[in-house]
Tab-separated table of C-alpha atoms in Angstrom:
chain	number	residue	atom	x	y	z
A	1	UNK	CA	0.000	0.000	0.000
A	2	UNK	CA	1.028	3.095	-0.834
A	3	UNK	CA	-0.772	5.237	0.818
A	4	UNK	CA	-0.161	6.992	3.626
A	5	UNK	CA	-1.919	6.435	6.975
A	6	UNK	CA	-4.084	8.483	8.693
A	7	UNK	CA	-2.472	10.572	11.663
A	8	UNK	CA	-3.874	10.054	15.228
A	9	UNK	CA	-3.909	13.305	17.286
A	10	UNK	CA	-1.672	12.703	20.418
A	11	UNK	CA	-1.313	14.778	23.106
A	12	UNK	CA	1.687	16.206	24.498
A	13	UNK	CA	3.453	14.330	27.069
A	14	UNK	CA	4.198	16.166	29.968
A	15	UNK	CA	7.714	16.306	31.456
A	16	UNK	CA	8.205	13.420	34.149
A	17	UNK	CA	11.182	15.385	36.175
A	18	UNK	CA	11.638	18.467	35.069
A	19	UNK	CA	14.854	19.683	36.139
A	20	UNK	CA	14.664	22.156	38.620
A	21	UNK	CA	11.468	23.919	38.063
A	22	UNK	CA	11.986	27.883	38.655
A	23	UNK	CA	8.824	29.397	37.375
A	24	UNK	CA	5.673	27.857	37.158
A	25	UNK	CA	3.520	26.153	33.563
A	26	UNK	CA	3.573	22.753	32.538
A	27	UNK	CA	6.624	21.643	30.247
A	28	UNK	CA	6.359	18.998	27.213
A	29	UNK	CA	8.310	16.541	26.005
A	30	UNK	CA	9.313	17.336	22.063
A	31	UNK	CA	9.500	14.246	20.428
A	32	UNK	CA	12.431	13.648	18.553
A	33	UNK	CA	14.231	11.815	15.083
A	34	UNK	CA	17.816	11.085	15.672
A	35	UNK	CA	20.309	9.577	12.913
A	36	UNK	CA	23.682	9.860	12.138
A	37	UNK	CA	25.943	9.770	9.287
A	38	UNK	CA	29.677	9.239	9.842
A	39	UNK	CA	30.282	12.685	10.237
A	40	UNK	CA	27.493	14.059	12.120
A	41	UNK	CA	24.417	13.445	13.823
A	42	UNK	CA	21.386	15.138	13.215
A	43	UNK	CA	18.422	15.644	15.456
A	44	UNK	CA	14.757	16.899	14.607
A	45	UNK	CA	12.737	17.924	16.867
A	46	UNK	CA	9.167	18.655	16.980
A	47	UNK	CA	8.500	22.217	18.449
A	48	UNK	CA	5.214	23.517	17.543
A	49	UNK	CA	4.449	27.188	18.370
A	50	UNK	CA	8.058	27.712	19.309
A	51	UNK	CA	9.459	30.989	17.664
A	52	UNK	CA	13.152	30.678	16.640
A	53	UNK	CA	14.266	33.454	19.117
A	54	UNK	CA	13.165	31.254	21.964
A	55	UNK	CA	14.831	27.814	21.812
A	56	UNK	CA	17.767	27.150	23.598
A	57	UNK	CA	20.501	24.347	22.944
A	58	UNK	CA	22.765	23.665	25.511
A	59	UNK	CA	26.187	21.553	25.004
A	60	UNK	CA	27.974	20.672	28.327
A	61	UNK	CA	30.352	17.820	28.037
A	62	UNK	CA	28.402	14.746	26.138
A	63	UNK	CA	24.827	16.215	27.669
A	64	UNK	CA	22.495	18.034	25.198
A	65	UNK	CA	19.875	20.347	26.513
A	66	UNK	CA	16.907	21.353	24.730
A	67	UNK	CA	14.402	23.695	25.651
A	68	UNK	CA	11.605	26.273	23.537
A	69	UNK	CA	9.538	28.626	25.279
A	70	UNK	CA	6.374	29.126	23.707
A	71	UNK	CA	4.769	32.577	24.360
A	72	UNK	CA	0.989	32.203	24.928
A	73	UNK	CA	-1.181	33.183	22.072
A	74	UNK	CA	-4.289	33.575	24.295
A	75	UNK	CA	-5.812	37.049	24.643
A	76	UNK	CA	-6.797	38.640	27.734
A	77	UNK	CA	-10.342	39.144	26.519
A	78	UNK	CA	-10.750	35.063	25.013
A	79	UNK	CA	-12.543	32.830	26.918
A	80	UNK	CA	-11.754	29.066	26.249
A	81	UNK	CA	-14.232	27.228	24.743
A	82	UNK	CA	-11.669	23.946	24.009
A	83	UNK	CA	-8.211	23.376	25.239
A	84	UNK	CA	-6.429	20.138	23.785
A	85	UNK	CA	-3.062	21.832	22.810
A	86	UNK	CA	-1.883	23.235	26.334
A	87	UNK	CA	0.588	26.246	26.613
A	88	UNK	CA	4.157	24.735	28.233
A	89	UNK	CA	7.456	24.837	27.410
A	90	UNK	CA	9.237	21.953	25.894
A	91	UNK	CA	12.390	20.103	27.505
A	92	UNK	CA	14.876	17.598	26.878
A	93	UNK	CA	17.779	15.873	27.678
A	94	UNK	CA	20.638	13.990	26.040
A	95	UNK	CA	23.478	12.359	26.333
A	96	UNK	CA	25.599	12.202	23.317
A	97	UNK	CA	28.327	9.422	22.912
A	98	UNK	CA	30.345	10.751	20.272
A	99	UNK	CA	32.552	13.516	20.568
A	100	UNK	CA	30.913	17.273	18.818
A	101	UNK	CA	32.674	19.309	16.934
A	102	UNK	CA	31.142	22.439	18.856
A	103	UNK	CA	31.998	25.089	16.502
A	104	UNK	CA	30.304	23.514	13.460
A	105	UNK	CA	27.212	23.087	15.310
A	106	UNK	CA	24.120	23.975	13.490
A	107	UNK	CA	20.371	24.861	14.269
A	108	UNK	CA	17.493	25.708	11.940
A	109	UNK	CA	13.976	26.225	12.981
A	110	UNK	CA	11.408	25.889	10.301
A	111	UNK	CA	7.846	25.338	11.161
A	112	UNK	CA	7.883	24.391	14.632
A	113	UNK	CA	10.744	21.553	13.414
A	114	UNK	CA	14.280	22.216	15.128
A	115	UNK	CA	16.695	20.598	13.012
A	116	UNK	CA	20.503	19.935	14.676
A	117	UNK	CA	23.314	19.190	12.979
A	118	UNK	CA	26.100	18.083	15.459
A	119	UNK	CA	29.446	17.199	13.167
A	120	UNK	CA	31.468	14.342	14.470
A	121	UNK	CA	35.009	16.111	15.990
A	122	UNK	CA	38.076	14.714	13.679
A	123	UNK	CA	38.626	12.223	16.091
A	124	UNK	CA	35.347	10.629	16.251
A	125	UNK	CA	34.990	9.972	12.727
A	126	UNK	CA	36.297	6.806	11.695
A	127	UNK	CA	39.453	6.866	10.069
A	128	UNK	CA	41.086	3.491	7.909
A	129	UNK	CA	44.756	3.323	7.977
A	130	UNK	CA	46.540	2.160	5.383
A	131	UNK	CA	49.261	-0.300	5.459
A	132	UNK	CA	51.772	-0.360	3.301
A	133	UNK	CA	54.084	-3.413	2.089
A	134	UNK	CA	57.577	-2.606	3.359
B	1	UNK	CA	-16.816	25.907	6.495
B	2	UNK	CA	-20.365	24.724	6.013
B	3	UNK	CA	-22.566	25.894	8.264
B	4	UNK	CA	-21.049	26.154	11.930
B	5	UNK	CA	-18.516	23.007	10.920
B	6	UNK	CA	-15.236	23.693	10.298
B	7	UNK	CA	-12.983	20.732	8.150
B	8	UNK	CA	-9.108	21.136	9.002
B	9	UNK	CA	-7.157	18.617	6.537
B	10	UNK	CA	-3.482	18.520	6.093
B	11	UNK	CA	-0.405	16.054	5.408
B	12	UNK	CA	2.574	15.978	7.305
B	13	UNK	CA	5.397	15.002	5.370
B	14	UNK	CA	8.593	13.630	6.689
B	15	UNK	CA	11.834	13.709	3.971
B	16	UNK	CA	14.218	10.539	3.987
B	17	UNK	CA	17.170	11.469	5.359
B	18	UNK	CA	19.766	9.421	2.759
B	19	UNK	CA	20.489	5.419	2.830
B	20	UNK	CA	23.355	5.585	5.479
B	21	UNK	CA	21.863	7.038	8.089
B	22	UNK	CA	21.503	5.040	10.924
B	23	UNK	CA	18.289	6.027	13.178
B	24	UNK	CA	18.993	6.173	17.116
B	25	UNK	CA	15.132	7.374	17.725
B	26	UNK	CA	12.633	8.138	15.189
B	27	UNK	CA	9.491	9.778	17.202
B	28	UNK	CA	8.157	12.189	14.447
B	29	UNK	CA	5.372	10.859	12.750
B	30	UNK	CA	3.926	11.644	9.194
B	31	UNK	CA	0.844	11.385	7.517
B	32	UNK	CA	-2.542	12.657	6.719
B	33	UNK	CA	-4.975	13.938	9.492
B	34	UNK	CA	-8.322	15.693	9.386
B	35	UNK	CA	-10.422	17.068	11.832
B	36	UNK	CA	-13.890	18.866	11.915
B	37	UNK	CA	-14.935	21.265	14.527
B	38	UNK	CA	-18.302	21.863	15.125
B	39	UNK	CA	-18.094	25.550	16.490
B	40	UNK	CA	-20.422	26.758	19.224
B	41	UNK	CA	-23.128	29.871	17.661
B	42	UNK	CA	-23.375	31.345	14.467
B	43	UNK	CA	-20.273	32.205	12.318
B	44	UNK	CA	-19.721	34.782	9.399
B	45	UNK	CA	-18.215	32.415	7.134
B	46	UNK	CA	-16.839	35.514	4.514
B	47	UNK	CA	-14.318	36.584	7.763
B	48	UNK	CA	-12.254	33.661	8.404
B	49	UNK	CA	-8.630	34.270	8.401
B	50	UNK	CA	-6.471	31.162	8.794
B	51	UNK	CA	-2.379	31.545	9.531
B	52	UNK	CA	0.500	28.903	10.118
B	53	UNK	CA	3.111	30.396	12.078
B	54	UNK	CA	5.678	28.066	13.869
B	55	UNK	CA	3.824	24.872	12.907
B	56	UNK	CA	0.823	26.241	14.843
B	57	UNK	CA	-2.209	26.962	12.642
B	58	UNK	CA	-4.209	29.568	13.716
B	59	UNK	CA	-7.882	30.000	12.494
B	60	UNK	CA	-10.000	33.264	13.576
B	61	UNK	CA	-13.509	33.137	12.776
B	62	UNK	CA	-15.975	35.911	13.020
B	63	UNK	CA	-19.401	35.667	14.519
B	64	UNK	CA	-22.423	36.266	12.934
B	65	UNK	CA	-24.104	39.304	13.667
B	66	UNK	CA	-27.048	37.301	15.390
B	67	UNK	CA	-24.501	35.187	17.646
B	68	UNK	CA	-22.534	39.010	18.946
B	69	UNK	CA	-23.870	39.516	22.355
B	70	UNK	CA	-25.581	42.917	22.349
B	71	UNK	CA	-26.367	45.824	25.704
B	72	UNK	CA	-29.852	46.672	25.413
B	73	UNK	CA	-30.253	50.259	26.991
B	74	UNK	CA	-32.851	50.542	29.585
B	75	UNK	CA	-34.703	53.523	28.737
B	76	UNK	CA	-36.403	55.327	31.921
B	77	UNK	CA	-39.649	57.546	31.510
């Protein structure tokens, strides 16, 4: 079959352990694609309503932070009628096993879709040595 | 729009990412989806303005002049 299947609506899972809370609102859980090539890997992550300005990536060590605020698009004079998409913040944690090439590191944010291009440091990419016949 | 229903269809689309990529988590998920809201009241179906803005469509919908909630002056003699 080629056709594609129908999406289901999910809702947005909520944040277990957030790490150390400091103001209040609920935080989400982005979900996430991550692949890598040989000499980077890439990570997508689903955003939605999260303006470019306000995502922040974080690279200490191996451990990748993620976080977009999302500025609430209610006005003060609305009054909900439905509310299945809830206003939060999103958050998430890594730990990356390869070493990053830091200054090469890359973010786009089309769409609600942060895209993160972490290249591979020299060392990390795999290397074959030649031998030569003495 | 027909009547007070509103249809929202779309199709998320996903790209392939090349043959030698090797997936450590693949979350995203693509596909069609469709949704109709049946909206509370009358609606003025020539002022609906519709915008995507950080993957977050936004549809605003005007009332109908019927549905508007309206002050009635008291007049005293």
């Amino acid at each position: 079959m080629t056709e594609s299947k129908e999406l289901q609506a999910k809702i947005k899972q909520e944040v277990a352990t957030p790490a150390e809370q400091t103001r209040p609102g609920l935080v989400f859980t982005p979900e996430v694609d991550i692949f890598e090539t040989e000499l980077e890997i890439t990570l997508l992550a689903d955003m939605p309503g999260v303006a470019a300005d306000d995502v922040t990536i974080d690279l200490r060590d191996d451990v990748l932070t993620l976080s977009g605020e999302v500025k609430p698009w209610e006005g003060p004079e609305e009054t909900d009628l439905v509310v299945e998409f809830e206003i939060g913040k999103y958050y998430r944690r890594f730990t990356l096993s390869d070493v990053i090439d830091r200054d090469k590191i890359d973010a786009k944010l089309e769409n609600g879709v942060l895209r993160l291009t972490l290249p591979k440091a020299k060392r990390a990419v795999p290397r074959q040595i030649a031998v030569k016949a003495g | 729009m027909a009547g007070n229903k509103l249809a929202i269809i779309g199709e998320r689309k996903i790209q392939a990412e090349g043959e030698h990529v090797r997936y450590h988590r693949r979350e995203r998920e693509a596909g069609r989806f469709s949704r109709i809201v049946d909206l509370p009241g009358d609606v003025n179906a020539d002022s609906v303005d519709a915008k995507l803005v950080n993957g977050l469509l936004t549809v605003a919908i005007g009332k109908s002049e019927a549905a508007k909630s309206k002050q009635i002056a008291v007049k005293t003699r």
